[in-house]
Short mmCIF file of C-alpha atoms and ligand atoms in Angstrom, two decimals:
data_model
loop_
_atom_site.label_atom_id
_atom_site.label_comp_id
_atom_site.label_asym_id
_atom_site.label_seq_id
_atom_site.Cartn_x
_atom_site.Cartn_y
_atom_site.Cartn_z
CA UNK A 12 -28.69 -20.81 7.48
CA UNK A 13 -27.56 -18.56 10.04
CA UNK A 14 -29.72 -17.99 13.40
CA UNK A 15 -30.67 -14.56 14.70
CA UNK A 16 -27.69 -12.16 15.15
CA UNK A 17 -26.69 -12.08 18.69
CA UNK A 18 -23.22 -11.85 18.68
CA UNK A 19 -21.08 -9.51 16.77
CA UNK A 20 -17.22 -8.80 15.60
CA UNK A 21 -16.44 -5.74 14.00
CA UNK A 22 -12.97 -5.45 12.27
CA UNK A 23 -11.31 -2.14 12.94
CA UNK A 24 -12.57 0.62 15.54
CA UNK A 25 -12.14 3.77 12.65
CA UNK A 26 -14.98 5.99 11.83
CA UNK A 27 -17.35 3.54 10.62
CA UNK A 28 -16.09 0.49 12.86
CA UNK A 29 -17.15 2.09 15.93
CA UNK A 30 -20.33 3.37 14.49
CA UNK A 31 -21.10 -0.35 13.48
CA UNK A 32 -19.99 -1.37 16.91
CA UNK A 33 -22.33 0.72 18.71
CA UNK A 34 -25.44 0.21 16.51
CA UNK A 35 -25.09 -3.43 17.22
CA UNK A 36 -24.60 -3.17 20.97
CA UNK A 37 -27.32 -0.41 20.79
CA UNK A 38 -29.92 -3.11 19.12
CA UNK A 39 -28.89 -5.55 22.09
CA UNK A 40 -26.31 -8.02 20.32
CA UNK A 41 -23.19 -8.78 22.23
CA UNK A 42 -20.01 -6.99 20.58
CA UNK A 43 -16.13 -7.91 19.79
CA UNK A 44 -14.82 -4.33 18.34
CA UNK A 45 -11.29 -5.36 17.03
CA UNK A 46 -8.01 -3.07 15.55
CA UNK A 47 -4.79 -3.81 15.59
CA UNK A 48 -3.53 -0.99 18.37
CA UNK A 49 -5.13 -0.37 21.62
CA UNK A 50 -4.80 3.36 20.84
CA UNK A 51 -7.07 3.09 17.85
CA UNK A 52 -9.44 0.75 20.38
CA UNK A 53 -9.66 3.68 22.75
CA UNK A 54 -10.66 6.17 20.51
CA UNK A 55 -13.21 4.20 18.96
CA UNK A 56 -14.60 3.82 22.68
CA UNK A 57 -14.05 7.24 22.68
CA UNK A 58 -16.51 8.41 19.70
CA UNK A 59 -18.88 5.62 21.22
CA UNK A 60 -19.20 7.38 23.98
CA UNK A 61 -19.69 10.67 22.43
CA UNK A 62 -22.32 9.59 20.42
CA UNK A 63 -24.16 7.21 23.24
CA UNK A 64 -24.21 10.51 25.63
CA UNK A 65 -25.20 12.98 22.35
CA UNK A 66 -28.17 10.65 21.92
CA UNK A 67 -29.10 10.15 25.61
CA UNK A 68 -29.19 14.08 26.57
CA UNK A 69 -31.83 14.45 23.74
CA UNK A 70 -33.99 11.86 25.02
CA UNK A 71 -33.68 9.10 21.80
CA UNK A 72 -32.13 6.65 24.50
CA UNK A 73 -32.29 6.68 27.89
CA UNK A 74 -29.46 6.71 30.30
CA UNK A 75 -30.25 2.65 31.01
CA UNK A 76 -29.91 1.78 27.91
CA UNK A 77 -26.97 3.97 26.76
CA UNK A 78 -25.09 2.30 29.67
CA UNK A 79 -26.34 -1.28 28.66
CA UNK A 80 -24.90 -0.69 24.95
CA UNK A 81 -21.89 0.57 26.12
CA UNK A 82 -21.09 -2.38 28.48
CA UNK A 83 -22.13 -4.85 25.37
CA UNK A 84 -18.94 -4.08 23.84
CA UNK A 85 -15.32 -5.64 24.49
CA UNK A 86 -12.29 -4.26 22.32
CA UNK A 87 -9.31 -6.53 21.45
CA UNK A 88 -6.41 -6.62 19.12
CA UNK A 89 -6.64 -10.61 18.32
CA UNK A 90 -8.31 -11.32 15.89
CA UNK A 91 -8.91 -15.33 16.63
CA UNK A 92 -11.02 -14.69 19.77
CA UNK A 93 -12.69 -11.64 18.49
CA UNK A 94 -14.63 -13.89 16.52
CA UNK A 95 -14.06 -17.31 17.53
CA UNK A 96 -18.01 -16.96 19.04
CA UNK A 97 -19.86 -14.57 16.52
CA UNK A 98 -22.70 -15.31 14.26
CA UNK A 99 -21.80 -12.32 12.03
CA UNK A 100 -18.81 -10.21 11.14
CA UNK A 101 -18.61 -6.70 9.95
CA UNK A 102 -14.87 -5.59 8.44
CA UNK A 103 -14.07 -2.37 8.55
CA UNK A 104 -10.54 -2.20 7.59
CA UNK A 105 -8.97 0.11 5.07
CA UNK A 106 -9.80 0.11 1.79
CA UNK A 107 -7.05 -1.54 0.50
CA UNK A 108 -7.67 -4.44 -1.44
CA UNK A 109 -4.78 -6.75 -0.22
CA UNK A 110 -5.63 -6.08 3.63
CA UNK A 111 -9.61 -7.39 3.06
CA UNK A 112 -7.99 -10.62 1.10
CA UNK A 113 -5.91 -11.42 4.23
CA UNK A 114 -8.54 -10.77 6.67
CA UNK A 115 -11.27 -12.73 4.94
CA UNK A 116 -8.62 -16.01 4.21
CA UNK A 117 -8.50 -16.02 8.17
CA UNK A 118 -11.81 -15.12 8.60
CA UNK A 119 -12.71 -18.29 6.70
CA UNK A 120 -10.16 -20.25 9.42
CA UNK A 121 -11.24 -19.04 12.65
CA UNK A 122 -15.06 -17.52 12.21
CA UNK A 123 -18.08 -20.13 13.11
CA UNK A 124 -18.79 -22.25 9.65
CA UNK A 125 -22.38 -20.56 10.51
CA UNK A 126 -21.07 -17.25 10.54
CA UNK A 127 -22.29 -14.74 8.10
CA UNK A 128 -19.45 -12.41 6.95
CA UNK A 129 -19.99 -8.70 5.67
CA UNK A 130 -17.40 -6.25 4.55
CA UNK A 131 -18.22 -2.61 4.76
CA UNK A 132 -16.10 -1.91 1.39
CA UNK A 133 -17.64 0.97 -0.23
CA UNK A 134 -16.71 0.04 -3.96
CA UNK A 135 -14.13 -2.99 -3.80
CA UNK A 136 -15.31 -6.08 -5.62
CA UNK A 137 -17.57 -8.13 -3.11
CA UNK A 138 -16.80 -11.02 -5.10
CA UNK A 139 -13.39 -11.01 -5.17
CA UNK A 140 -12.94 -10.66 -1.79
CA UNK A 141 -15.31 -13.32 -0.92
CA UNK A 142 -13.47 -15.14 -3.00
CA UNK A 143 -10.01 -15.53 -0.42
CA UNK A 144 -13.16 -16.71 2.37
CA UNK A 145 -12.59 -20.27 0.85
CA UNK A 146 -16.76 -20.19 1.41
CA UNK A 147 -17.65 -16.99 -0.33
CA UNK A 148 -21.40 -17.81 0.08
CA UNK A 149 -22.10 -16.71 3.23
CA UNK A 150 -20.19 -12.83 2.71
CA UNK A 151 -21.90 -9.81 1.71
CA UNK A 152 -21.24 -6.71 1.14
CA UNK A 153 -22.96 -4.54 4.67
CA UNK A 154 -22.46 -1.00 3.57
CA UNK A 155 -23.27 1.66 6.25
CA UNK A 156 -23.25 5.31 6.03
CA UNK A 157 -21.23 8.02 8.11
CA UNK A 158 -22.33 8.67 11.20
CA UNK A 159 -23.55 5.19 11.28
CA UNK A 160 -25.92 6.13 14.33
CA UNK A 161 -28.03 8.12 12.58
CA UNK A 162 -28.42 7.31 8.89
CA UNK A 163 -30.78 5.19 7.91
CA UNK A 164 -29.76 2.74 5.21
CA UNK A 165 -27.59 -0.37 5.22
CA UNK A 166 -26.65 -0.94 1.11
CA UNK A 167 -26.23 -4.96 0.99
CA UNK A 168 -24.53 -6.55 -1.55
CA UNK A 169 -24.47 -9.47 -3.13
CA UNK A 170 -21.52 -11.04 -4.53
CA UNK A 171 -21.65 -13.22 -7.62
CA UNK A 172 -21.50 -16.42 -5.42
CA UNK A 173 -23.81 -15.24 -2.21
CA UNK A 174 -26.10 -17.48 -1.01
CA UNK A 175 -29.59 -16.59 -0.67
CA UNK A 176 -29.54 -16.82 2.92
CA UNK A 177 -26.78 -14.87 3.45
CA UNK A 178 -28.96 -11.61 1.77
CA UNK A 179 -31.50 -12.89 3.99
CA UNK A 180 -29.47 -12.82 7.23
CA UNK A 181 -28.58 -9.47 6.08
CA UNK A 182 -31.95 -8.01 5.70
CA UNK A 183 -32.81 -9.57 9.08
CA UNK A 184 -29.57 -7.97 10.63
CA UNK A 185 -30.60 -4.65 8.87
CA UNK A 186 -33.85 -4.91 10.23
CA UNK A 187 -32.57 -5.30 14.10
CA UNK A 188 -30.26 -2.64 13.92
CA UNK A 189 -33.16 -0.20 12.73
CA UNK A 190 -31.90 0.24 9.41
CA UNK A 191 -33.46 0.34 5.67
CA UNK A 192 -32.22 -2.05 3.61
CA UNK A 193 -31.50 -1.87 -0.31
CA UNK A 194 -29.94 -4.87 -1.87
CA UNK A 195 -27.49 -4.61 -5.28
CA UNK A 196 -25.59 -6.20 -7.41
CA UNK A 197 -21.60 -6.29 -6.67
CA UNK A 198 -20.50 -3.82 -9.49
CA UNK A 199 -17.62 -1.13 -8.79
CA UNK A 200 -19.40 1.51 -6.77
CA UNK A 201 -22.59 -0.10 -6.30
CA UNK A 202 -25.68 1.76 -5.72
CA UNK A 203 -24.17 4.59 -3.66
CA UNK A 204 -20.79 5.24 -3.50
CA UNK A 205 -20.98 5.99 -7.65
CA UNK A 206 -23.72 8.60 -7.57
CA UNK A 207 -22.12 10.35 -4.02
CA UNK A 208 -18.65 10.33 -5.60
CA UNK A 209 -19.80 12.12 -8.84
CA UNK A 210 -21.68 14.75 -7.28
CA UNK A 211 -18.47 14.98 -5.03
CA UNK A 212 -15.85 15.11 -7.63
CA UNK A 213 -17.62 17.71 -10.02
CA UNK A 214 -17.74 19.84 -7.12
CA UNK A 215 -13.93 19.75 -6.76
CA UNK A 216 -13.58 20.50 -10.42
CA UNK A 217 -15.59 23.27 -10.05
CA UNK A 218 -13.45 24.81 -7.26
CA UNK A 219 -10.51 24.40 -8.86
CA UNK A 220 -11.76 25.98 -12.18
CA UNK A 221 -13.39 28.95 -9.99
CA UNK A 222 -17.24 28.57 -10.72
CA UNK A 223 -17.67 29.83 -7.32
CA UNK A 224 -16.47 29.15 -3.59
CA UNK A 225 -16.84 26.17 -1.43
CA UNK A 226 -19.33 27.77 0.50
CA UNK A 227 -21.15 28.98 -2.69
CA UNK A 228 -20.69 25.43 -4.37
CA UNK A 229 -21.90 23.54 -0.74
CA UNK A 230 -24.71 25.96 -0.36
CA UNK A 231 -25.92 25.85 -4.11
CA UNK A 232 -26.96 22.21 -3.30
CA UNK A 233 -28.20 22.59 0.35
CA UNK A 234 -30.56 25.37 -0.49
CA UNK A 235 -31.46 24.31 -4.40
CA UNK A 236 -31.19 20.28 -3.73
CA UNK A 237 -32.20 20.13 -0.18
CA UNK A 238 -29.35 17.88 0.48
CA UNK A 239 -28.79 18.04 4.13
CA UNK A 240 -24.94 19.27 3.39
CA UNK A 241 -23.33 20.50 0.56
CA UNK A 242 -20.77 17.99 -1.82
CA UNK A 243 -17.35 19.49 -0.20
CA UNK A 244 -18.45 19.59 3.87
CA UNK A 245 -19.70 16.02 2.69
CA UNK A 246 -15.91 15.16 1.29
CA UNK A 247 -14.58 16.77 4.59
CA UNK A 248 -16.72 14.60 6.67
CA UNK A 249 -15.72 11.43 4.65
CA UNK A 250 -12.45 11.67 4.69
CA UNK A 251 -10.32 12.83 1.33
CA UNK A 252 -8.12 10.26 1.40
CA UNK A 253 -11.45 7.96 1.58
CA UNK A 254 -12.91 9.47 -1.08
CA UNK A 255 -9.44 9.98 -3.09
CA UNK A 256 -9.28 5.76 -2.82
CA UNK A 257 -12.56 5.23 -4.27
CA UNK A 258 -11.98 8.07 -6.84
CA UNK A 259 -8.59 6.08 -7.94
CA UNK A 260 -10.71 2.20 -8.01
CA UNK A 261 -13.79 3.99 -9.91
CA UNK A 262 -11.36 5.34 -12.39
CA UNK A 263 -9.45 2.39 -13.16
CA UNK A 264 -13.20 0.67 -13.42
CA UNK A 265 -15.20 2.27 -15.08
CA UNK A 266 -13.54 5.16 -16.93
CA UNK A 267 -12.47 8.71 -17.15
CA UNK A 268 -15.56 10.63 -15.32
CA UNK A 269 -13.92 9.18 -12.23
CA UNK A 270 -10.69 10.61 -13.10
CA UNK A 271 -9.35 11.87 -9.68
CA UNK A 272 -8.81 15.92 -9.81
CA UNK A 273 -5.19 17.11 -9.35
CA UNK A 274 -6.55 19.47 -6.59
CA UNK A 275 -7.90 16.26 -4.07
CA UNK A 276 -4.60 14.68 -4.55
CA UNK A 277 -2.83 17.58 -3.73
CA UNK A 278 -5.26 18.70 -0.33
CA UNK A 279 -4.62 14.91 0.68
CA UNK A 280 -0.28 15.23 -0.09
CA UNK A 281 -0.64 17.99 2.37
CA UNK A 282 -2.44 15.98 5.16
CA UNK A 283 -5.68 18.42 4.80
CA UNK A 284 -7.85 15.03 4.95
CA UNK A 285 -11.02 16.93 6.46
CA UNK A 286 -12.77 17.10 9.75
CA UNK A 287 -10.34 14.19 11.13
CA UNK A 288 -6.80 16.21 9.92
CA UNK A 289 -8.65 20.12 11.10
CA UNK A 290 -8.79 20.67 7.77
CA UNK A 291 -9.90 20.43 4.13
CA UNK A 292 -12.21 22.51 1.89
CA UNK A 293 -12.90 23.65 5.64
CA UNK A 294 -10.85 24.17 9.02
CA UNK A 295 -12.37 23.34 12.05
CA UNK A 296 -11.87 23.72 15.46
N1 CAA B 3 -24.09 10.29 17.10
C1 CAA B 3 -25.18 10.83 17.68
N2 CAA B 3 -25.68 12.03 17.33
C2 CAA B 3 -25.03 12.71 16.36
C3 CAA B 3 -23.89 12.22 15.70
C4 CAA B 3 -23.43 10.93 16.10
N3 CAA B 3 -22.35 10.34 15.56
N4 CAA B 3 -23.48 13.12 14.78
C5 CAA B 3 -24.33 14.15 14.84
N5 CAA B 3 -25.27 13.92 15.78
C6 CAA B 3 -26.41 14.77 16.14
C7 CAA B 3 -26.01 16.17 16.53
O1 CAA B 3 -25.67 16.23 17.89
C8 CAA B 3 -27.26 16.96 16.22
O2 CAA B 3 -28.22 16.90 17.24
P1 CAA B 3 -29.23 18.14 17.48
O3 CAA B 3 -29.94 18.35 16.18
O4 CAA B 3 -30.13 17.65 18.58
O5 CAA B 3 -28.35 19.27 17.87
C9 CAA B 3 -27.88 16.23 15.06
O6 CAA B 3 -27.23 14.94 14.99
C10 CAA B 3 -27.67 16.97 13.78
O7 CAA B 3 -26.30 17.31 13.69
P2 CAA B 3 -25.77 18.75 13.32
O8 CAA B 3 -26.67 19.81 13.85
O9 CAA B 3 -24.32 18.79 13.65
O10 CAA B 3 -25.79 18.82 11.74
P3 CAA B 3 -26.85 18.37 10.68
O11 CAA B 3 -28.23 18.76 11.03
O12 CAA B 3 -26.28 18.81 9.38
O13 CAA B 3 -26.81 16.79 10.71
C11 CAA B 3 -25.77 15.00 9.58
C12 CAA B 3 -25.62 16.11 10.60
C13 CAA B 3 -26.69 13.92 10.10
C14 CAA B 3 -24.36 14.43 9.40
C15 CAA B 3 -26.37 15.59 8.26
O14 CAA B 3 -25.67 16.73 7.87
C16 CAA B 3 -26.32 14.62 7.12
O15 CAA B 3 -27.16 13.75 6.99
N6 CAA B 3 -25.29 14.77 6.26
C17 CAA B 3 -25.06 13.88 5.13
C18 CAA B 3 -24.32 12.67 5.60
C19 CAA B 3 -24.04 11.71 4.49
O16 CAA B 3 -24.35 11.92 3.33
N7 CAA B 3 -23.39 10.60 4.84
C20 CAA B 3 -22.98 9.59 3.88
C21 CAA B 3 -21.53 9.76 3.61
S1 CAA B 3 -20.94 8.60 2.46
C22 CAA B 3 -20.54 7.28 3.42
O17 CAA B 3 -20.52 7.30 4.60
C23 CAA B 3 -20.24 6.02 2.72
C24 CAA B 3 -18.95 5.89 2.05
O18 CAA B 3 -18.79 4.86 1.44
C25 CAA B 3 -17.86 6.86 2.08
#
């Protein structure tokens, strides 16, 4: 069984890497943020920064301890001493089913045998790939939520063969890092990404058969649903070609109301990938 958390790896610096990397460092542990450029590193130290000053100037840290979190975390591109020390690591790779099998076969050679390793997939098979771990007891599925900084749950999953402990250590970990846990069974889409993706992709099919406009369609759920943005600024934020991947493992899952709509696969052809591209249902500035 697997100690307190103190020290961290966290497998790519994207959106959701770096938003790992600095809740961690923010909850005091020690933090390895790894990805395979030092580009990508340095604008993952980038949006860490952002966010650390965004939530210092409005008081919810102070300027102590956003400078403490910020020197808690080293970047590197190799992989072996990123987490050669760590009691827990969080992969945040793309979603790509062949990548997470070759990370997790050399997690399971160079991580600590005490090591507890999560994958943020957010609808690959947790047990599968556990499975290339050679120890697939100790990984979990540790799904976070974008911008990682400020939503509040952490969607843990267990795989067919996780140990007890492991969901354990993951509540615990949840519980440092100020998040709400909710623990589910490794099934395509789990809890979350099935019910967001739905709501996401009927809102595309309306667009395209001209119900109403994005704005219209975005503001009939913000205003008549209370959801904090509508289904389209949502896909924007997400990334298309995120929520295009998950549309395209859903479908071959678990059946034709997954079905990805000719329109997303056309806005993501044409690089309009959301916020991150300038554009998608929205431009931005
Ligand atoms: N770090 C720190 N602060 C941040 C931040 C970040 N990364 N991002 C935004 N903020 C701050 C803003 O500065 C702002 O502060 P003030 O209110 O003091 O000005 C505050 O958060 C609110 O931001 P905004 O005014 O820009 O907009 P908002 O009120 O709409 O809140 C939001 C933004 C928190 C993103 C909110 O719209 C929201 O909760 N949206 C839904 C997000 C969601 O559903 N995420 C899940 C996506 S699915 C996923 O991630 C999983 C998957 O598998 C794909």
């Amino acid at each position: 069984m697997a100690g307190k958390i103190q020290k961290v790896a966290v497998l790519g610096a994207g959106t959701m890497g770096h938003g790992v990397a600095q809740v961690c460092a923010m909850a005091g542990m020690g933090v390895w943020m790894r990805d395979l450029t030092d580009d990508v590193l340095a604008r993952g130290v980038t949006g860490i920064e952002r966010s650390l000053a965004k939530l210092a100037e409005k008081g919810k840290i102070t300027d102590a301890e956003r400078d403490a979190a910020r020197a808690r975390i080293q970047t590197t591109t190799d992989l072996k001493g990123a987490v050669a020390e760590v009691d827990l690591v969080v992969e945040a790779i793309p979603e790509k089913m062949e990548l997470k099998l070759e990370t997790f076969a050399a997690l399971g050679e160079h991580a600590p045998k005490h090591a507890i390793l999560g994958t943020n997939t957010s609808s690959l098979s947790v047990t599968e790939i556990a499975g290339a771990s050679g120890d697939p007891g100790r990984v979990v599925g540790l799904h976070f939520f974008n911008p990682v900084p400020l939503m509040k749950l952490l969607e843990i999953v267990r795989g067919l063969s996780t140990r007890d402990e492991s969901v354990e250590a993951a509540r615990a970990f949840a519980e440092t890092i100020g998040k709400e846990p909710i623990v589910v069974k490794d099934f395509p889409g789990f809890a979350t990404s099935r019910l967001g993706v739905i709501l996401g992709v009927e809102a595309i099919r309306m667009l395209e058969s001209g119900v109403a406009s994005a704005e219209d369609i975005d503001k009939a759920m913000e205003l008549g649903y209370r959801h904090p943005m509508g289904p389209l600024k949502l896909g924007d934020l997400v990334g298309l070609d995120v929520r295009l991947a998950i549309l395209e493992h859903l479908h071959k899952e678990l059946g034709e109301q997954f079905r990805p709509p000719a329109l997303l696969r056309q806005m993501v052809r044409a690089g309009k990938l959301g916020r991150k591209s300038g554009e998608g249902f929205y431009k931005y500035g």
